[in-house]
PDB file of C-alpha atoms in Angstrom:
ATOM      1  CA  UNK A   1       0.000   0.000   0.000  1.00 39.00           C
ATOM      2  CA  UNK A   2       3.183   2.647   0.551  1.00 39.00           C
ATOM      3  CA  UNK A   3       3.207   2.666  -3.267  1.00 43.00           C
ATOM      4  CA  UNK A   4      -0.201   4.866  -3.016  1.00 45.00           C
ATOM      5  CA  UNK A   5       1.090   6.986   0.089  1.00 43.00           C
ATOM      6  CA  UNK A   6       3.598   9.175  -0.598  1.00 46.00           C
ATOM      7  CA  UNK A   7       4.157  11.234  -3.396  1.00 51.00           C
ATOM      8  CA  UNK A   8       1.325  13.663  -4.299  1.00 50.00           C
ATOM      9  CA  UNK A   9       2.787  14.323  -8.153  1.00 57.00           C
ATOM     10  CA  UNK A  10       1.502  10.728  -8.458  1.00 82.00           C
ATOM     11  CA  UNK A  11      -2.452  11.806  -7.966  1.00 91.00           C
ATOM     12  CA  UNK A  12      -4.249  14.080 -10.232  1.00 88.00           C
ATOM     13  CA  UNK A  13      -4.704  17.261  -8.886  1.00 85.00           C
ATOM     14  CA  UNK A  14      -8.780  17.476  -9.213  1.00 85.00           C
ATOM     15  CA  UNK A  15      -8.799  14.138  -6.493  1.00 91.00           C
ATOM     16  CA  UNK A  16      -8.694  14.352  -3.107  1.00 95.00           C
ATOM     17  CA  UNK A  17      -5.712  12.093  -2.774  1.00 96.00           C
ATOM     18  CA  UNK A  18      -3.886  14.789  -5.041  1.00 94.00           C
ATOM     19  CA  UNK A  19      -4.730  18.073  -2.350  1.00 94.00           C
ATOM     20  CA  UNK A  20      -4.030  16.768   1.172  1.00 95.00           C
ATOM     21  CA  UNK A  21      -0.429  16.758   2.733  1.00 93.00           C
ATOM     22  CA  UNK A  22       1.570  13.423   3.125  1.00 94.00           C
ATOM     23  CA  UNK A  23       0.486  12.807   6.445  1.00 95.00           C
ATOM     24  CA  UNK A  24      -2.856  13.200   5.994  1.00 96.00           C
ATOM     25  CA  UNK A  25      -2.624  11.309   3.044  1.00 96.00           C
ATOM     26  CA  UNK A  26      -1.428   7.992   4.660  1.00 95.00           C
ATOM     27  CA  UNK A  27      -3.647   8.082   7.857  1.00 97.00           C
ATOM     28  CA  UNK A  28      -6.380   8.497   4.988  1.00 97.00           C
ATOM     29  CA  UNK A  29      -5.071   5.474   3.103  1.00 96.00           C
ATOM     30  CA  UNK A  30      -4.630   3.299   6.279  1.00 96.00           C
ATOM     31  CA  UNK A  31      -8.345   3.616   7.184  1.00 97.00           C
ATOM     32  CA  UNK A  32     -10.915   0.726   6.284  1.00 95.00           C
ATOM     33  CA  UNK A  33      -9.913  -2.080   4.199  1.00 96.00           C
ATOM     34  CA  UNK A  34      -9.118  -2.804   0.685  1.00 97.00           C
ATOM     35  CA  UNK A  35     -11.300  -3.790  -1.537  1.00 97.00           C
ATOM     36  CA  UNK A  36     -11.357  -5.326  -5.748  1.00 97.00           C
ATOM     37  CA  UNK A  37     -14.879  -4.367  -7.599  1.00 98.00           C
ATOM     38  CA  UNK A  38     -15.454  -5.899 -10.627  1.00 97.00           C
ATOM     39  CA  UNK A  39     -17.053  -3.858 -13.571  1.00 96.00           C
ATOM     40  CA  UNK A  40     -20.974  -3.192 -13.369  1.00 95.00           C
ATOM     41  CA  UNK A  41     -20.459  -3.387  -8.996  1.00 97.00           C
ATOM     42  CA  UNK A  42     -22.421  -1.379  -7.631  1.00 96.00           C
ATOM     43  CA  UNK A  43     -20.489   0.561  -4.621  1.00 96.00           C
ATOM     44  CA  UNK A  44     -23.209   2.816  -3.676  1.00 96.00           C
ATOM     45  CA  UNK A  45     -27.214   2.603  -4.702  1.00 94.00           C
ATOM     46  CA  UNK A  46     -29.317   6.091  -4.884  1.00 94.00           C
ATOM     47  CA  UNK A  47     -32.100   6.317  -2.077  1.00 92.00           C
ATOM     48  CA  UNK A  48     -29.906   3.773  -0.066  1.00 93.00           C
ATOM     49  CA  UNK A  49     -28.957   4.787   3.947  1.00 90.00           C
ATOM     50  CA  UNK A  50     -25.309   3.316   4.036  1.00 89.00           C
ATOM     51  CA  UNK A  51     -22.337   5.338   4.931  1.00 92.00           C
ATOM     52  CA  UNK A  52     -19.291   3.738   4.370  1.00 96.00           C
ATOM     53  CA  UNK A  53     -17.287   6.239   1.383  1.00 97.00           C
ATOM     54  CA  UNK A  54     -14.561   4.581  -0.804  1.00 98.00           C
ATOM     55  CA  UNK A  55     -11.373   6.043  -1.550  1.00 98.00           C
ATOM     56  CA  UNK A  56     -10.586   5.687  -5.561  1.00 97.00           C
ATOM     57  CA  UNK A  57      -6.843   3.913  -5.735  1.00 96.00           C
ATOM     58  CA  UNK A  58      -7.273   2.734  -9.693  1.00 95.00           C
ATOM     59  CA  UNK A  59      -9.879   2.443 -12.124  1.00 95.00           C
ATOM     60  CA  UNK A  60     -13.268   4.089 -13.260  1.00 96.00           C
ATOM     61  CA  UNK A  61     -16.531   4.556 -11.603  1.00 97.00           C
ATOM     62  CA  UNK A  62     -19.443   6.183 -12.936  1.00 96.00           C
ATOM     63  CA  UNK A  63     -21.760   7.872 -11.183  1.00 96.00           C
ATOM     64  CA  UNK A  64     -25.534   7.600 -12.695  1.00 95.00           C
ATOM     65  CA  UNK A  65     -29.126   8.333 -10.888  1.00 91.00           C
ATOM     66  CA  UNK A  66     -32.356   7.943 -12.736  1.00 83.00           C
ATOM     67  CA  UNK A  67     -34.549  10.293 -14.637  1.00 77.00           C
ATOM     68  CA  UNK A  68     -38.229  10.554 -14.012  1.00 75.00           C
ATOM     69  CA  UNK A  69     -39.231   8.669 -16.426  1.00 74.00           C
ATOM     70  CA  UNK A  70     -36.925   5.795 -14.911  1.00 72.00           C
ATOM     71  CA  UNK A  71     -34.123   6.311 -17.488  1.00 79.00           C
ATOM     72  CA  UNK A  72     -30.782   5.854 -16.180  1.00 87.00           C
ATOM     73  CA  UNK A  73     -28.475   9.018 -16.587  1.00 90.00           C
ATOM     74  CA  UNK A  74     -25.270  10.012 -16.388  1.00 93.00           C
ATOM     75  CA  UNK A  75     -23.969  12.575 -14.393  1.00 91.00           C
ATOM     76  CA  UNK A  76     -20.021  12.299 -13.792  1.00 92.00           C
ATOM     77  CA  UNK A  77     -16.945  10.113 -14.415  1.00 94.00           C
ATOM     78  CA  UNK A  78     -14.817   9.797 -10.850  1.00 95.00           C
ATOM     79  CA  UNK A  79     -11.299   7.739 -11.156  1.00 94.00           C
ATOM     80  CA  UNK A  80      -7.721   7.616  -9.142  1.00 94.00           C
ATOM     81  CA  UNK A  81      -7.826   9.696  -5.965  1.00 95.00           C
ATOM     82  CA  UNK A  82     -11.326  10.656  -6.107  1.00 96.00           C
ATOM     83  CA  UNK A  83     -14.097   9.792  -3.221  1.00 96.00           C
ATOM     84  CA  UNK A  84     -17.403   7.867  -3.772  1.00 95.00           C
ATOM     85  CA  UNK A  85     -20.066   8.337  -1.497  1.00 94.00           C
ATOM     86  CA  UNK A  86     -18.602  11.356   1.069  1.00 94.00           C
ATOM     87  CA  UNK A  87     -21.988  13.705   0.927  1.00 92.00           C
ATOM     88  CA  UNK A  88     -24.275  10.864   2.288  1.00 92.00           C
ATOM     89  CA  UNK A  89     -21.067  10.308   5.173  1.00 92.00           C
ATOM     90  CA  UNK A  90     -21.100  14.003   5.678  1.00 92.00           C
ATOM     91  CA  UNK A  91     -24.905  15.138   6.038  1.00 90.00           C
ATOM     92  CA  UNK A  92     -26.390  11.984   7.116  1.00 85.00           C
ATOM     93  CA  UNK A  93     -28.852  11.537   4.442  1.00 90.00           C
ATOM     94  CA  UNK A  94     -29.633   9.059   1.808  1.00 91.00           C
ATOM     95  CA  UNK A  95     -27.431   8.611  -0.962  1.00 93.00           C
ATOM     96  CA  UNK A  96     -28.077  11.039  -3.807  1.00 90.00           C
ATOM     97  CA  UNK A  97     -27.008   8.831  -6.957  1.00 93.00           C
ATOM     98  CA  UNK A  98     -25.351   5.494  -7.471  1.00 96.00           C
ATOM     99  CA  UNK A  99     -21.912   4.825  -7.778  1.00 96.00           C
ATOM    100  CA  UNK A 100     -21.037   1.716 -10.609  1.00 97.00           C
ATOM    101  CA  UNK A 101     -17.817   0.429 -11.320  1.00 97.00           C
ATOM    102  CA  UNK A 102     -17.066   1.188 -15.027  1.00 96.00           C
ATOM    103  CA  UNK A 103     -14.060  -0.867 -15.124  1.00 95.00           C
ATOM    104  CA  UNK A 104     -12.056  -3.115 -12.648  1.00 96.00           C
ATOM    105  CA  UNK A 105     -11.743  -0.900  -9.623  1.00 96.00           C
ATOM    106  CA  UNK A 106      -9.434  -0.586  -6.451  1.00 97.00           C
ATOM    107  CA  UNK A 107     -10.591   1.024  -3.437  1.00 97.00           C
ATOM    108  CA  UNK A 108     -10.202   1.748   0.195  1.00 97.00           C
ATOM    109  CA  UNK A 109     -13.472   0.990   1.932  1.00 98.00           C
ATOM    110  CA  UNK A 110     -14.178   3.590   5.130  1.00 98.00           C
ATOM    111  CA  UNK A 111     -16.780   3.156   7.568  1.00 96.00           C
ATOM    112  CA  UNK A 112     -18.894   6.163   8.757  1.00 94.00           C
ATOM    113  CA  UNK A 113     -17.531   6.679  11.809  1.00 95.00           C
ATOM    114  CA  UNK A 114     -13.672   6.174  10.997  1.00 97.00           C
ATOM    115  CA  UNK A 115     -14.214   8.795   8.336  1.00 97.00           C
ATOM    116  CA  UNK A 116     -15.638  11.609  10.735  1.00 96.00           C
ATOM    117  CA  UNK A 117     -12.951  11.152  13.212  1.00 97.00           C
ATOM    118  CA  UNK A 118     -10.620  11.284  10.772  1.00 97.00           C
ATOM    119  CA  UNK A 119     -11.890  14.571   9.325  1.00 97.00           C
ATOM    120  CA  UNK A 120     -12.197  15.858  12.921  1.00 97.00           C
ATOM    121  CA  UNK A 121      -8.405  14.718  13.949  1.00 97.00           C
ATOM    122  CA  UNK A 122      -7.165  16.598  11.191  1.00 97.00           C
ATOM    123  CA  UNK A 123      -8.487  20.076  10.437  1.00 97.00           C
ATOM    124  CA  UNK A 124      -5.730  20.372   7.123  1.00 96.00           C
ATOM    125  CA  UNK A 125      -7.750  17.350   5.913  1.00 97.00           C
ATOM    126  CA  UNK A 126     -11.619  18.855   6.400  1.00 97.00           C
ATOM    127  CA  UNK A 127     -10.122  21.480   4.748  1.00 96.00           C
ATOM    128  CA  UNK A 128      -9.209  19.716   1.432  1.00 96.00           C
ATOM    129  CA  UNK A 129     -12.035  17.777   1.278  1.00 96.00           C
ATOM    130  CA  UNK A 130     -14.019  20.860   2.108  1.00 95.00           C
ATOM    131  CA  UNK A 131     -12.321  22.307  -0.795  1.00 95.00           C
ATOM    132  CA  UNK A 132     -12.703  19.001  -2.907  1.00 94.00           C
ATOM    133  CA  UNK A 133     -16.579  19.220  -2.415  1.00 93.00           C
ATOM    134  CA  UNK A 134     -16.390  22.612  -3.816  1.00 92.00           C
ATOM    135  CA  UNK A 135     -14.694  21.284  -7.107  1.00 89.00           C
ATOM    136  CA  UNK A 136     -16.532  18.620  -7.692  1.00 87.00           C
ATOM    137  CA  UNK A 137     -19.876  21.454  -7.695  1.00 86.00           C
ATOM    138  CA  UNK A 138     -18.160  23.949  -9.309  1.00 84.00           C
ATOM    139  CA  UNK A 139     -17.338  21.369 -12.151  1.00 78.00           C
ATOM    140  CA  UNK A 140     -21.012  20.207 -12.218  1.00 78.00           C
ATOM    141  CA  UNK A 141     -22.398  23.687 -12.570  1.00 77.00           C
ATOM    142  CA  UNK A 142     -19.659  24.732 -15.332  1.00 71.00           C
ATOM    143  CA  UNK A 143     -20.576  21.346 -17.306  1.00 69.00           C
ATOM    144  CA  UNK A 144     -24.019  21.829 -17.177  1.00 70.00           C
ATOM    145  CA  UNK A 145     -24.354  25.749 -18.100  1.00 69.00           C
ATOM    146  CA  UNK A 146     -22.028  24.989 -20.751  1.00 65.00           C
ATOM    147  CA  UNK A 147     -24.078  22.380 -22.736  1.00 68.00           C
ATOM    148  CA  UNK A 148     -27.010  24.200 -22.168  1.00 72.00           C
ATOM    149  CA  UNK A 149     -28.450  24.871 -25.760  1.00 76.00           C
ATOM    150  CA  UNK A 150     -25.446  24.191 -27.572  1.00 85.00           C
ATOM    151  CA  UNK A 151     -25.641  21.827 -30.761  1.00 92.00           C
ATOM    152  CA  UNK A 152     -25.370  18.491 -30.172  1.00 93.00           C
ATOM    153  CA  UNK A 153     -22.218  18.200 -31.908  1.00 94.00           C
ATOM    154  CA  UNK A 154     -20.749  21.081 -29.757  1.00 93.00           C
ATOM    155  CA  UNK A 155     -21.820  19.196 -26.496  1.00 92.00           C
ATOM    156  CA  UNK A 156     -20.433  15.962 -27.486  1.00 95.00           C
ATOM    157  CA  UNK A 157     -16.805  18.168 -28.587  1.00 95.00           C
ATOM    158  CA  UNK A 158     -17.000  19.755 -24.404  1.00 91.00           C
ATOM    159  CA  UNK A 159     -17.784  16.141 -22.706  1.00 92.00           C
ATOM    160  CA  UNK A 160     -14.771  14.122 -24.991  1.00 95.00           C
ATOM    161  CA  UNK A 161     -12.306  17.240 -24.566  1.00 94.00           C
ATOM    162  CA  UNK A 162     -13.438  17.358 -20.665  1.00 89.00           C
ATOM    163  CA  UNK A 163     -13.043  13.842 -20.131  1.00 92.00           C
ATOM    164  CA  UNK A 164      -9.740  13.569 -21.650  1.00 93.00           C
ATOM    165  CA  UNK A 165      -8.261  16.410 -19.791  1.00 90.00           C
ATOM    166  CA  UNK A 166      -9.298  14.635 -16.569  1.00 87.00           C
ATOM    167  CA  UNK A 167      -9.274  10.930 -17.007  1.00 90.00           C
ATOM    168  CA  UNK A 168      -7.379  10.456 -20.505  1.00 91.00           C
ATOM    169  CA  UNK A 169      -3.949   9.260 -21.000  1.00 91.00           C
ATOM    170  CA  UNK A 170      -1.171  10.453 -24.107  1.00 92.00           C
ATOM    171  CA  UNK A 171      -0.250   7.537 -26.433  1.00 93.00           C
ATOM    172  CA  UNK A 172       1.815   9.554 -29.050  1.00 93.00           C
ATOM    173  CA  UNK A 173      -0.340  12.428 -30.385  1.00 93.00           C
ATOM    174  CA  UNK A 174      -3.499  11.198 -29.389  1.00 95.00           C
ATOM    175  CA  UNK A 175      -5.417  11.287 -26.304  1.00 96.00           C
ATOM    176  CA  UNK A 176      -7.086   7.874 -25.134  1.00 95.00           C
ATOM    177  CA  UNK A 177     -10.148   7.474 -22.707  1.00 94.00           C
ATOM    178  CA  UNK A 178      -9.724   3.999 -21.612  1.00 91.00           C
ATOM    179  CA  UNK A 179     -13.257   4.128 -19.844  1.00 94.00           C
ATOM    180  CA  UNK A 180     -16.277   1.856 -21.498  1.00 92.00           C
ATOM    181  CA  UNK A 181     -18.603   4.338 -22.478  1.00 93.00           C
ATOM    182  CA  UNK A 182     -21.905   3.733 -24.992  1.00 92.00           C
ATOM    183  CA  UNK A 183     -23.487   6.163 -27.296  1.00 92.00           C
ATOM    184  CA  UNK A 184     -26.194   5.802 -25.072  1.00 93.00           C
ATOM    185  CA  UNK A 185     -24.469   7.254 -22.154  1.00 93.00           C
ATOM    186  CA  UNK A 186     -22.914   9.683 -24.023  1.00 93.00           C
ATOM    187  CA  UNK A 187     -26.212  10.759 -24.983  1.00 93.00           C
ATOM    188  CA  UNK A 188     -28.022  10.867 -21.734  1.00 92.00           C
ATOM    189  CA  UNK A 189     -24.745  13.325 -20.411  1.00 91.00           C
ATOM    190  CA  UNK A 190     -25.424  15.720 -22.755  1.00 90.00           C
ATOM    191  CA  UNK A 191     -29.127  15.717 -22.645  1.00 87.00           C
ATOM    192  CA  UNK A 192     -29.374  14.893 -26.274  1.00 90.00           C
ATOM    193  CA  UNK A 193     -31.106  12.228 -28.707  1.00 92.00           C
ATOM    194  CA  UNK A 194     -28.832   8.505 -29.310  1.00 94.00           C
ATOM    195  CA  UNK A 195     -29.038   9.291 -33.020  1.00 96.00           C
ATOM    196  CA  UNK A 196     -28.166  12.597 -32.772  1.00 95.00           C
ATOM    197  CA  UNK A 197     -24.182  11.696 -30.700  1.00 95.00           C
ATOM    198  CA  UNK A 198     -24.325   8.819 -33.257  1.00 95.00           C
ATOM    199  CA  UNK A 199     -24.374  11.718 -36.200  1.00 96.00           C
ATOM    200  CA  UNK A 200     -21.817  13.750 -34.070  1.00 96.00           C
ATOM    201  CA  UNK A 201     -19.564  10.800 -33.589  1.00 96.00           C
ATOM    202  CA  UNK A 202     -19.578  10.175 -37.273  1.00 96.00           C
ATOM    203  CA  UNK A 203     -18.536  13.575 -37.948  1.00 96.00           C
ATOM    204  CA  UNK A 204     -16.013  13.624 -35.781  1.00 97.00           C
ATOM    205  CA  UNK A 205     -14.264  10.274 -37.531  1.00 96.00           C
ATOM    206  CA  UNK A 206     -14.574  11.544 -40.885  1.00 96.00           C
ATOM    207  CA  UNK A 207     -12.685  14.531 -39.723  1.00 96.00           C
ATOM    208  CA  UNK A 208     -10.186  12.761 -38.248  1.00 96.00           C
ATOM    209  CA  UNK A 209     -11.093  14.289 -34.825  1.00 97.00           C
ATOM    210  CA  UNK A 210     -11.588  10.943 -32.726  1.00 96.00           C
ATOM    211  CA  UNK A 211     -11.142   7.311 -33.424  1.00 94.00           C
ATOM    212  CA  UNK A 212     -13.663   5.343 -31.519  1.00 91.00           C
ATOM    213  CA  UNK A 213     -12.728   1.377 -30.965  1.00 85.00           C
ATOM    214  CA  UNK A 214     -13.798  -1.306 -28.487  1.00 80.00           C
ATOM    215  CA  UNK A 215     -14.524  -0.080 -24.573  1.00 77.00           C
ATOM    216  CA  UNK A 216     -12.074   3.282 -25.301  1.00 87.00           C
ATOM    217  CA  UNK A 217     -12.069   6.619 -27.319  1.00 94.00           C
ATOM    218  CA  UNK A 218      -8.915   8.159 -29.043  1.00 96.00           C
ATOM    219  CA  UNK A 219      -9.031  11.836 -29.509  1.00 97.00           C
ATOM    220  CA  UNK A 220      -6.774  12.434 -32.393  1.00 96.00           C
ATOM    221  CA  UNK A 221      -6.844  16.258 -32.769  1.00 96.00           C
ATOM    222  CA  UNK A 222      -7.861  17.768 -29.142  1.00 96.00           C
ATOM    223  CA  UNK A 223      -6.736  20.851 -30.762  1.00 95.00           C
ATOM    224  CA  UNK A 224      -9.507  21.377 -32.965  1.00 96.00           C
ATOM    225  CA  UNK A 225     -11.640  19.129 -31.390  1.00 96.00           C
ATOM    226  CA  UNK A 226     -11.279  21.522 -28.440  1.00 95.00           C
ATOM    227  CA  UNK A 227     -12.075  24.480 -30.997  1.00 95.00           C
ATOM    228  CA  UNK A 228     -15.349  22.891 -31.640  1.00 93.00           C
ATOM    229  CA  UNK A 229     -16.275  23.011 -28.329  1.00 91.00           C
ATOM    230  CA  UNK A 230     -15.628  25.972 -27.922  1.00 88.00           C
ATOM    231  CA  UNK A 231     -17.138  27.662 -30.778  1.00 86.00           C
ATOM    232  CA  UNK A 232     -19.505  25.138 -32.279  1.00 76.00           C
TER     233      UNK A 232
END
């Protein structure tokens, strides 16, 4: 476990794991238990009361909750350093969407009341994850507003160029997103019609944009691709 403790260059910097101090770090990392989820596990269920929050050490979980007419949406992508399942911990309430294991997952299992003493022993550490909270909202709000009325194609452009920013890795030139993802989900995160990302996704080959294989997407040209988003 030392290999996840002790250097923070090794954590992205939007993850918890990537804000708090070394110390804090490894007292974090020592809590709870280890734990292997196999893709389509369910770590935490909307409406449910349980507590426990899990600590993101490798892999992919995405974090869907379900429309009114019982359509399952999503919302976010969380990976490496990230927590799942801290608000419900935090205010005591049921959980507010569920957490599903996109690929196979490590994670660091913490009970309710190991994580609030923890936060209360160290004030540096409420702090960050304070701070965290405020990201992660901040992030929801600028997603949101900024596919709000924007062409499908547009929308599609923000989400690829936002998730490989955050959760993509360079092979060469191009930008890979190594996380299972279907048109269908695509669709539902940018509040459009599955025919409609199919259309964009199309585009976006024949330009030479993005390649799109099995269970990953390569972004070819974030440059432009980025340009799209920004300007439609």
């Amino acid at each position: 476990m030392t290999m996840w403790m002790d250097d923070r260059s090794t954590w992205p910097s939007s993850g918890l794991l990537g804000t708090l101090g070394p110390a804090e770090r490894a007292t974090l990392l020592q809590l709870g238990r280890s734990r292997t989820h196999e893709p389509g596990e369910i770590l935490v269920k909307e409406g449910e009361d349980h507590r426990e929050v899990y600590v993101l050490l490798h892999g992919y979980v995405k974090v869907v909750s379900n429309s009114r007419d019982g359509r399952s949406v999503l919302l976010a992508i969380r990976g490496r350093g990230d927590l799942i399942g801290e608000i419900a911990a935090m205010d005591d309430k049921p959980r507010t969407a569920t957490g599903v294991a996109a690929t196979t997952l490590e994670s660091r299992v913490i009970g309710h009341g190991a994580f609030a003493a923890y936060r209360s022993a160290h004030p540096a550490a409420e702090r960050a994850i304070q701070g965290y909270l405020l990201r992660k909202l901040r992030q929801a709000t600028m997603v949101r507003s900024a596919l709000n009325g924007a062409p499908v194609s547009q929308r599609l452009a923000q989400v690829l160029c936002h998730l490989g920013v955050n959760h993509g890795r360079r092979v060469g030139t191009a930008t890979v997103i190594d996380i299972p993802l279907s048109q269908r989900e695509l669709a539902t995160f940018i509040g459009a019609a599955e025919p409609s990302v199919q259309r964009a996704l199309s585009q976006f080959r024949r330009a030479g944009l993005v390649l799109t294989r099995y269970r990953r997407i390569e972004i070819r040209d974030m440059q432009t691709l980025a340009t799209h988003a920004a300007t439609g």
